Coordinates of C-alpha atoms in Angstrom, one line a residue:
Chain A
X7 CA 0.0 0.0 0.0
X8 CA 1.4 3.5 -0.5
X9 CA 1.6 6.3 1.4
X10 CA -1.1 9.2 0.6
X11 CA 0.5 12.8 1.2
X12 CA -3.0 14.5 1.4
X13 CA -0.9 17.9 2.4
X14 CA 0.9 17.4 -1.4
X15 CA -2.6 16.4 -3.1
X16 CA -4.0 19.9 -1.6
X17 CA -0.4 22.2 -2.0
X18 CA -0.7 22.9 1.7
X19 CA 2.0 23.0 4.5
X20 CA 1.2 20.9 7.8
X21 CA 0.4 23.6 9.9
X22 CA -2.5 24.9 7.1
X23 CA -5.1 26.4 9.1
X24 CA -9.0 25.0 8.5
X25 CA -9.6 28.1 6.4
X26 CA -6.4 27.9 4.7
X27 CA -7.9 24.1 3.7
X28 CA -11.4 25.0 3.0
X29 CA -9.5 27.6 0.7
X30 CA -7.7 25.3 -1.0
X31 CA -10.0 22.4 -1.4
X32 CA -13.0 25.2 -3.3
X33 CA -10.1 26.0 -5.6
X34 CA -9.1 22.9 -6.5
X35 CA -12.1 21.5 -6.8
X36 CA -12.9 24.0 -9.1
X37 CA -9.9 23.4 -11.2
X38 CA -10.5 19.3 -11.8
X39 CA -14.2 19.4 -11.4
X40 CA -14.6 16.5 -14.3
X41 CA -18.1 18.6 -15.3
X42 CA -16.0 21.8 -16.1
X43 CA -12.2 20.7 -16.6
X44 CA -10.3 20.2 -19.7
X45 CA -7.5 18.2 -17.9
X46 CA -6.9 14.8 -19.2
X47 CA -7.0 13.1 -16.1
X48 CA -9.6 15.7 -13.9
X49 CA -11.5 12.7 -12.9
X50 CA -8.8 10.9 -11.2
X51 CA -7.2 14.3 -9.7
X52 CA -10.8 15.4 -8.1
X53 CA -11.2 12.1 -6.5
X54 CA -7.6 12.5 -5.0
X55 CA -8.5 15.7 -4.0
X56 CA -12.0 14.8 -2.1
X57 CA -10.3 12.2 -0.2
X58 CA -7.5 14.6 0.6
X59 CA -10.0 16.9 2.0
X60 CA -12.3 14.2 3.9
X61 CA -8.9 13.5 6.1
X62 CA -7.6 17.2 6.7
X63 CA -10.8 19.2 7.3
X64 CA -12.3 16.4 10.0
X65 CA -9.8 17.9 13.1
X66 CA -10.0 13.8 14.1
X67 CA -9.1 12.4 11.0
X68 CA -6.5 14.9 10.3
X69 CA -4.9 14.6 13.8
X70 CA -4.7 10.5 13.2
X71 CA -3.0 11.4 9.9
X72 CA -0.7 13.8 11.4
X73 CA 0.7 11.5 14.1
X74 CA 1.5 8.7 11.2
X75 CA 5.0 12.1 10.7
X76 CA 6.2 13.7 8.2
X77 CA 8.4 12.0 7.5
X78 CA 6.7 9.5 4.5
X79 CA 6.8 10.3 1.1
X80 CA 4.1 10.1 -1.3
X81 CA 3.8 7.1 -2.8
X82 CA 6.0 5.1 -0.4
X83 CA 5.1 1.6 0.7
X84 CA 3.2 2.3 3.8
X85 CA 1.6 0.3 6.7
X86 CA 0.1 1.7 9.5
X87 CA 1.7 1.3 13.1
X88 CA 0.2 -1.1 15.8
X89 CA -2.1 0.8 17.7
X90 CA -1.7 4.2 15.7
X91 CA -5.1 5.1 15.9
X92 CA -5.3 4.3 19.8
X93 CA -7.8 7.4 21.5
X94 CA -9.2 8.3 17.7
X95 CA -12.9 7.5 16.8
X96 CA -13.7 7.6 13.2
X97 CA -17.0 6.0 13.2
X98 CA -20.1 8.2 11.0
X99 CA -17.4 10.4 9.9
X100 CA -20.0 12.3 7.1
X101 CA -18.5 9.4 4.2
X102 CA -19.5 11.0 0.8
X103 CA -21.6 8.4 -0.4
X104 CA -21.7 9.3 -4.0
X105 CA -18.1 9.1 -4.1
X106 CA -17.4 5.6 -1.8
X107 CA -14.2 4.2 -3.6
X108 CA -11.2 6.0 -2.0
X109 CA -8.0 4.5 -2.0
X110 CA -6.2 1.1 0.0
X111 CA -4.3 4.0 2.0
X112 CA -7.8 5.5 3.1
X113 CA -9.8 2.4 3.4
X114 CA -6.5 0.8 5.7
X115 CA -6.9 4.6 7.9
X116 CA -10.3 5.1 8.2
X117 CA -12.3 2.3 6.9
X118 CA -14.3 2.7 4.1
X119 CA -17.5 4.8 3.5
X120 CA -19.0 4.1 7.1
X121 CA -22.7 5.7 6.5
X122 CA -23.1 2.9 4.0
X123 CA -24.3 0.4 6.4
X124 CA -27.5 2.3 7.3
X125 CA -28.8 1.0 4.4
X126 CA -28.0 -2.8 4.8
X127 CA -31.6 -3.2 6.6
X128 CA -33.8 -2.4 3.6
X129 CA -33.8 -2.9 -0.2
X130 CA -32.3 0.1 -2.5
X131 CA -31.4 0.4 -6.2
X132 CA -28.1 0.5 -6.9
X133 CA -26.5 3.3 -8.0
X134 CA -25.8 4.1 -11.6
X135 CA -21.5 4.5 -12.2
X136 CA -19.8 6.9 -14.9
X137 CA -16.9 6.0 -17.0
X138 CA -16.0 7.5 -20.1
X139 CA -14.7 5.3 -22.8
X140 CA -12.5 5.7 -26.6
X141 CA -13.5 4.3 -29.4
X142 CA -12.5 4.8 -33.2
X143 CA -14.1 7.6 -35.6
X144 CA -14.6 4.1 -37.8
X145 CA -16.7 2.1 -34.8
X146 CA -18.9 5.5 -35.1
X147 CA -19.1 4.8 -38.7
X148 CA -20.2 1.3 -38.9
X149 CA -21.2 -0.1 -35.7
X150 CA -18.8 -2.6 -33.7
X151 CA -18.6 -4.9 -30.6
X152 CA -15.6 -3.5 -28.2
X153 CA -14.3 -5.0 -24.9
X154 CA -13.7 -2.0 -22.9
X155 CA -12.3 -2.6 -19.2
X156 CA -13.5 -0.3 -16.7
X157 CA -12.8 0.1 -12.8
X158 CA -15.8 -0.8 -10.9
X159 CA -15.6 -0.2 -6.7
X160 CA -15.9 -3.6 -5.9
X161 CA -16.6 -4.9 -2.0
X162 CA -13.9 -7.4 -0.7
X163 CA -14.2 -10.2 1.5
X164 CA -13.9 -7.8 4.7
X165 CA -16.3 -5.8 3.2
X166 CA -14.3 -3.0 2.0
X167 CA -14.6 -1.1 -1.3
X168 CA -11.6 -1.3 -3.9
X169 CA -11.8 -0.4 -7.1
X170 CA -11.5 -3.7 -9.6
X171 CA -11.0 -3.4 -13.5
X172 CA -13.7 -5.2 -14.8
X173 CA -14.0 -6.0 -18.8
X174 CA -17.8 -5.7 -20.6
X175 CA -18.6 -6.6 -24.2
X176 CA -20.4 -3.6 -25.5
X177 CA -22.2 -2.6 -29.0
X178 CA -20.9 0.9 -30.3
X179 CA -24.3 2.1 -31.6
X180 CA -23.7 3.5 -35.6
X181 CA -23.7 6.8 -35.8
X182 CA -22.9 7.6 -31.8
X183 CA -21.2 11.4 -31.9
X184 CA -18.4 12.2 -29.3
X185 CA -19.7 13.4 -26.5
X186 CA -22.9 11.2 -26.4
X187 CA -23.9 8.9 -23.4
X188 CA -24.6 5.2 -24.0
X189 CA -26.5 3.5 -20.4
X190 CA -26.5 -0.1 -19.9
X191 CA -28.9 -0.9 -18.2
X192 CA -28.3 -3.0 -15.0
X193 CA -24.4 -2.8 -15.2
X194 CA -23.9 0.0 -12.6
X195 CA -24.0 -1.2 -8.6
X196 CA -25.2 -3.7 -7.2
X197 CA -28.4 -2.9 -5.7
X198 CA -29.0 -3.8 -1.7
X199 CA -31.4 -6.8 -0.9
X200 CA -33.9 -7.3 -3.8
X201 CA -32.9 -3.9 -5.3
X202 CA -32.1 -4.2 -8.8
X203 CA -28.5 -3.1 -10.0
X204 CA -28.1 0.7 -11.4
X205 CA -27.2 1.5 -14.7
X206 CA -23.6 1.9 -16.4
X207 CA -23.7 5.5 -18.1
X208 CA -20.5 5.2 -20.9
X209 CA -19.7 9.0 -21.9
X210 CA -18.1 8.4 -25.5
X211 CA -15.1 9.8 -26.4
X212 CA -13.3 9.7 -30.1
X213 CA -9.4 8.5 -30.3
X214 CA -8.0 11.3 -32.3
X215 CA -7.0 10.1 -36.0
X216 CA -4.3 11.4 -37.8
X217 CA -6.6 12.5 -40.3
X218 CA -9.8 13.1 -39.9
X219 CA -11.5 15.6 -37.7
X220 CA -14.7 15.5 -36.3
X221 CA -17.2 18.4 -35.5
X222 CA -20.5 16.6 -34.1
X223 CA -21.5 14.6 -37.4
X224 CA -19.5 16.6 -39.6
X225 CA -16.0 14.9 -40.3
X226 CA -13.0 17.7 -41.8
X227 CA -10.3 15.7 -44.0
X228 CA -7.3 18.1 -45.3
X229 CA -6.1 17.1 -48.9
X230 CA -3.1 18.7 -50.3
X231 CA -3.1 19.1 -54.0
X232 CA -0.1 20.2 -56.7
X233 CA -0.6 24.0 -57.3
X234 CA -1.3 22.8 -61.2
X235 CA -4.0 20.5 -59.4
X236 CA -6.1 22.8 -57.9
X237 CA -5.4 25.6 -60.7
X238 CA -6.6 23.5 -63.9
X239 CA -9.1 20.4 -61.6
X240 CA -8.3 17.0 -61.8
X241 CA -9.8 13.8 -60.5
X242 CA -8.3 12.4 -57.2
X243 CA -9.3 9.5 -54.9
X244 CA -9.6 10.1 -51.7
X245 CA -10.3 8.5 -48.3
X246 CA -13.3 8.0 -46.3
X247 CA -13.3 6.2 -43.3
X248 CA -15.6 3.4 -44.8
X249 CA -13.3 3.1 -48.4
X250 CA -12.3 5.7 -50.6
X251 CA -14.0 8.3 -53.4
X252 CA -13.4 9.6 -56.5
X253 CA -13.6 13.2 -55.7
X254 CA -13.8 15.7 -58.6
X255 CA -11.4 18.9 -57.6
X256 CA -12.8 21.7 -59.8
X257 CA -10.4 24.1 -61.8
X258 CA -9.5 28.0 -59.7
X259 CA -9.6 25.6 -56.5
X260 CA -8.1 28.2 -53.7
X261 CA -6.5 26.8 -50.2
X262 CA -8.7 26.5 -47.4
X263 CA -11.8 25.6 -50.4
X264 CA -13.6 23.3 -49.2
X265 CA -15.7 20.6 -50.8
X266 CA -18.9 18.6 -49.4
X267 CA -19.7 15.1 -49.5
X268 CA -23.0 15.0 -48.3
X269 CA -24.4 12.1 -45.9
X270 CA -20.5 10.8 -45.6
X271 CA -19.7 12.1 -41.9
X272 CA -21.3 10.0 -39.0
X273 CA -24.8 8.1 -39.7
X274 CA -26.3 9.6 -37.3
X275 CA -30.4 10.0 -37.4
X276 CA -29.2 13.1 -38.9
X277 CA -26.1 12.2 -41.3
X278 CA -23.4 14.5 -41.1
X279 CA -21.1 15.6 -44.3
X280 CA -17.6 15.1 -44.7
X281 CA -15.4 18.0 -45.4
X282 CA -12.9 18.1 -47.8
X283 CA -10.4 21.1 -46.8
X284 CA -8.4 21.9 -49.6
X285 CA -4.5 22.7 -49.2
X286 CA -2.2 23.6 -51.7
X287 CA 1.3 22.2 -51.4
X288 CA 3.9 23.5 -54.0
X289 CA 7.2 21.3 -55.1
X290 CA 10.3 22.9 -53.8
X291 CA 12.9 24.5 -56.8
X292 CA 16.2 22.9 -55.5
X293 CA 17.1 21.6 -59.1
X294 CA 17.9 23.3 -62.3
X295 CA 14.7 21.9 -64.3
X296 CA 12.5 22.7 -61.3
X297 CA 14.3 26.2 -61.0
X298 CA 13.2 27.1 -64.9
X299 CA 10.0 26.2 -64.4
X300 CA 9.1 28.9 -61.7
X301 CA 11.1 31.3 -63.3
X302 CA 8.9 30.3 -66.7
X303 CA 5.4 30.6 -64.1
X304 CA 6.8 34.1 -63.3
X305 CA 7.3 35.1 -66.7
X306 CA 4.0 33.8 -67.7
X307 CA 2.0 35.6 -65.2
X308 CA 1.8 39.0 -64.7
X309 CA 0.3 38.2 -60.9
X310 CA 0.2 40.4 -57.4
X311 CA -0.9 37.6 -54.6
X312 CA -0.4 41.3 -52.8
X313 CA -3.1 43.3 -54.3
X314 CA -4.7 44.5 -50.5
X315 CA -1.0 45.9 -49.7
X316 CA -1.4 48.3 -52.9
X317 CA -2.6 51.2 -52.0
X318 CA -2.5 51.7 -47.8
Chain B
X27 CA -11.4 -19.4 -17.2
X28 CA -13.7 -21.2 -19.5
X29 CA -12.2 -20.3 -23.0
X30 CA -15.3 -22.1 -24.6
X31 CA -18.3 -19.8 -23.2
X32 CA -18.2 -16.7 -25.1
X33 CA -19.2 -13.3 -23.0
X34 CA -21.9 -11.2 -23.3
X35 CA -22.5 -8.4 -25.7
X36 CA -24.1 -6.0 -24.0
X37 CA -26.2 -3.4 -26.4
X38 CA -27.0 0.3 -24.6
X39 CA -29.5 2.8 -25.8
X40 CA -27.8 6.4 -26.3
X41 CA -29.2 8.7 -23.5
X42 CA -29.3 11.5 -25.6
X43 CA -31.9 10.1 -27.9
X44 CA -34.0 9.1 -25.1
X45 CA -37.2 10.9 -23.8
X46 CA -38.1 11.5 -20.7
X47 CA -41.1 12.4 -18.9
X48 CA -41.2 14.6 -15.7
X49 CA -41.1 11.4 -13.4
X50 CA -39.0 9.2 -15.4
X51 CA -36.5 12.2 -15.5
X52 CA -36.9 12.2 -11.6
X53 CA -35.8 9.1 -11.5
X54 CA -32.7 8.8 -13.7
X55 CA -31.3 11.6 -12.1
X56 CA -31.9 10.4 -8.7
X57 CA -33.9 13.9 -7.8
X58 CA -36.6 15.9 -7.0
X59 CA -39.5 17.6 -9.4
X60 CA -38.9 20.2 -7.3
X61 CA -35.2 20.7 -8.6
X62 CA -35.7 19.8 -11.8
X63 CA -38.3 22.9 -12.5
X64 CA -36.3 24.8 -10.8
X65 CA -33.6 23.9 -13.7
X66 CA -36.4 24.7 -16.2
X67 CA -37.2 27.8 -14.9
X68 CA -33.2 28.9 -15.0
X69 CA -33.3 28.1 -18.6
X70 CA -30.9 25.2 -18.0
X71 CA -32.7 22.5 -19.0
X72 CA -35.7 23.2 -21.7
X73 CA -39.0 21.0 -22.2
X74 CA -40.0 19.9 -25.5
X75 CA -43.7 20.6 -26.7
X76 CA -45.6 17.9 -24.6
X77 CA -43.7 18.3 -21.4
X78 CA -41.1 15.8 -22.7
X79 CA -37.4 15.9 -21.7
X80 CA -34.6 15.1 -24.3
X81 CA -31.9 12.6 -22.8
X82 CA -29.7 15.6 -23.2
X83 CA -31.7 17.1 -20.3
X84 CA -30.9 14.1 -18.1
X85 CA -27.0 14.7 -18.4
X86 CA -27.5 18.4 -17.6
X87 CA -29.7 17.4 -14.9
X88 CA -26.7 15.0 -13.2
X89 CA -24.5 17.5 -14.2
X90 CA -25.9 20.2 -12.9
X91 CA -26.6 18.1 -8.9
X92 CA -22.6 17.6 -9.1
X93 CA -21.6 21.2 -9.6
X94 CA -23.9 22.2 -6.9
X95 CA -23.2 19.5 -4.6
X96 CA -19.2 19.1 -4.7
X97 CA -19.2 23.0 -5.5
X98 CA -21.7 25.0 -4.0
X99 CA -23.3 26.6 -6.9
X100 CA -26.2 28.2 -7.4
X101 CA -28.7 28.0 -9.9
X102 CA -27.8 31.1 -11.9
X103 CA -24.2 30.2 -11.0
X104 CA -24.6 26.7 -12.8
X105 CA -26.3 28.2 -15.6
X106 CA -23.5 30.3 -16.5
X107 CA -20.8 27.6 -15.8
X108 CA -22.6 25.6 -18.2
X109 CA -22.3 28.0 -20.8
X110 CA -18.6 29.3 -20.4
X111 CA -18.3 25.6 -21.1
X112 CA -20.2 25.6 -24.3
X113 CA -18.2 28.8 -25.4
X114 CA -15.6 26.9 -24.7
X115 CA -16.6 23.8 -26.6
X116 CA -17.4 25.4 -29.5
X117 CA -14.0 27.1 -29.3
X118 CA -11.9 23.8 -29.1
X119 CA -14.2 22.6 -31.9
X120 CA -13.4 25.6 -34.3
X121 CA -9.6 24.6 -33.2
X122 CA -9.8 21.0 -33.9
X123 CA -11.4 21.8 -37.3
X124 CA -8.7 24.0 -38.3
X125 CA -6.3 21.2 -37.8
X126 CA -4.8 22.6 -33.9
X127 CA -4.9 20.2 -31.2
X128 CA -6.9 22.6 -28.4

């Protein structure tokens, strides 16, 4: 089991005041709230963060904690002292129940989410559990069956909470859009007594793909074409993510043109379009031949690509 | 393990195409009617014609019982969180369509 520096989780010193921790814990929470944060790993950093705070603003809890020193470092193979919680009393410590999976180095402390037994004597539902899962723009595209492993709190034989990766055979529905929840239903917790099990709620996420983009059902892909491509049109084949096109590039194409393929992004109820964003990509003049033939396009046109810059 | 028995394939429904009445909104979110007009009234959550709610409803609702419970917000305070964030969405989109990683 490792060691848990709670003071580190919050950037406090030891001798933070209650207000100083109160402080600390509104603006953290704040900064890795998973509903508002853009940090990769919010989730995980606002669940380190509540249990940080369960331990340091409870004087009890956070007395215990201090008398374990100061002298462990995070992360350190820990186990607690005989007797180390001699004269402490932990018991209906105000658990967050929405949040009962905290970690071996809480559970070991403190025991695991103590209000939890009042509800051992009748039957509840269980409660639904979040993850968020990636799949591929090209599941999206044409449906799929993915094992996705997810950690599920689990109770051990004593009875305590851990989390436990658990794999799940799911259906990617066609046409799901990033962002989009999928619930299955009765895979969430357990329920108590004759309650029936809660839900699983899967918030989808897209791996990013070299190149394609994707803007709800729309789908952007850049193509690069030879200056004498997009100038006189041409044919070209390019890719979709379920097999290519013939896409017809029409003569005066400019850079940043973009072209529509309509019903190609995600089938969704409402198909989106795929984008084709036109770049132009010229040949670099590092040989005599290559040379001439710019210095022949320069001759041949008598062009400004400056004409706004004319007259100030 | 048996390597014989294959596992189930389990097949969701996407919340967002869901709909939702009053009470069956209630209780997917695990709340009150009270709270849930109350979200109606902030313009954070909007009805559709026949007092129908959209699954996008239900994970604003759950959304919207996190911020105030693990932050404290308000009403009007959630209401405006949520749509910094969908500034900020459709800013990272614009991004990701131009080709930057936001």
């Amino acid at each position: 089991m490792q060691y848990k520096d709670y003071y580190e989780i919050m950037a406090l010193a030891r001798d933070a005041s209650a207000a100083d921790i109160k402080r600390a814990y509104r603006k953290l929470a704040r900064k890795y709230h998973p509903d508002v944060s853009k940090e990769d790993d919010a989730e995980a950093k606002f669940k380190a963060l509540g249990e940080a705070y369960e331990v340091l603003k409870d004087p009890e809890k956070r007395a215990a904690y201090d008398q374990l020193g100061a002298n462990w470092q995070a992360g350190q193979d820990f186990k607690p002292p005989p007797q180390w919680d001699e004269g402490f009393e932990f018991k209906g410590g105000g658990f967050n129940q929405d949040n009962p999976a905290y970690s071996d180095f809480f559970a070991e402390l403190f025991g695991q989410a103590g209000g939890r037994h009042a509800h051992d004597s009748r039957h509840s539902q269980g409660q639904d559990s979040h993850a968020k899962i990636h799949i591929d723009l090209v599941d999206s595209y044409t449906g799929a069956t993915r094992t996705i492993t997810i950690s599920t709190p689990t109770p051990d034989a004593q009875g305590r909470v851990q989390l436990k990766p658990r794999s799940l055979n799911i259906t990617i529905p066609k046409g799901i859009k990033p962002g989009q929840h999928l619930r299955l239903n009765g895979q969430g917790n357990p329920g108590v007594g004759t309650g029936s099990a809660g839900d699983l709620i899967l918030e989808i996420a897209f791996n990013p793909h070299p190149w394609y983009r994707v803007l709800d059902t729309d789908v952007y892909l850049d193509v690069p074409l030879a200056p004498w491509e997009a100038a006189l049109g041409t044919t070209i084949n390019v890719p979709t993510p379920v097999g290519s096109v013939d896409l017809k590039i029409p003569a005066n194409s400019k850079a940043g043109g973009k072209l529509r393929l309509k019903g190609r992004g995600l089938p969704a109820r409402q198909p989106g379009d795929l984008f084709v964003v036109l770049q132009i990509t010229q040949p670099a003049a590092d040989s005599e031949t290559s040379i001439a033939a710019y210095r022949q396009l320069e001759a041949a046109f008598d062009f400004n690509p400056r004409p706004l810059w004319e007259h100030p | 393990m048996t390597a014989n028995k294959p596992s189930p394939v389990h097949t969701g429904t996407i919340i967002e195409d869901d709909c939702l009445s009053l009470a069956q909104l209630c209780q997917a979110a695990g709340t009150h009617a009270d709270w849930i007009i109350s979200l109606v009234e902030e313009s954070i959550i909007e009805t559709s014609g026949d007092n129908q709610f959209s699954g996008t409803c239900l994970v604003r609702v759950r959304s919207a019982l996190r911020l105030h419970r693990d932050l404290g917000i308000n009403l009007a305070g959630i209401a405006l969180a949520f749509e910094l964030r969908e500034q900020l969405d459709t800013a990272h989109a614009a991004l990701n369509r131009l080709g930057y990683k936001a």
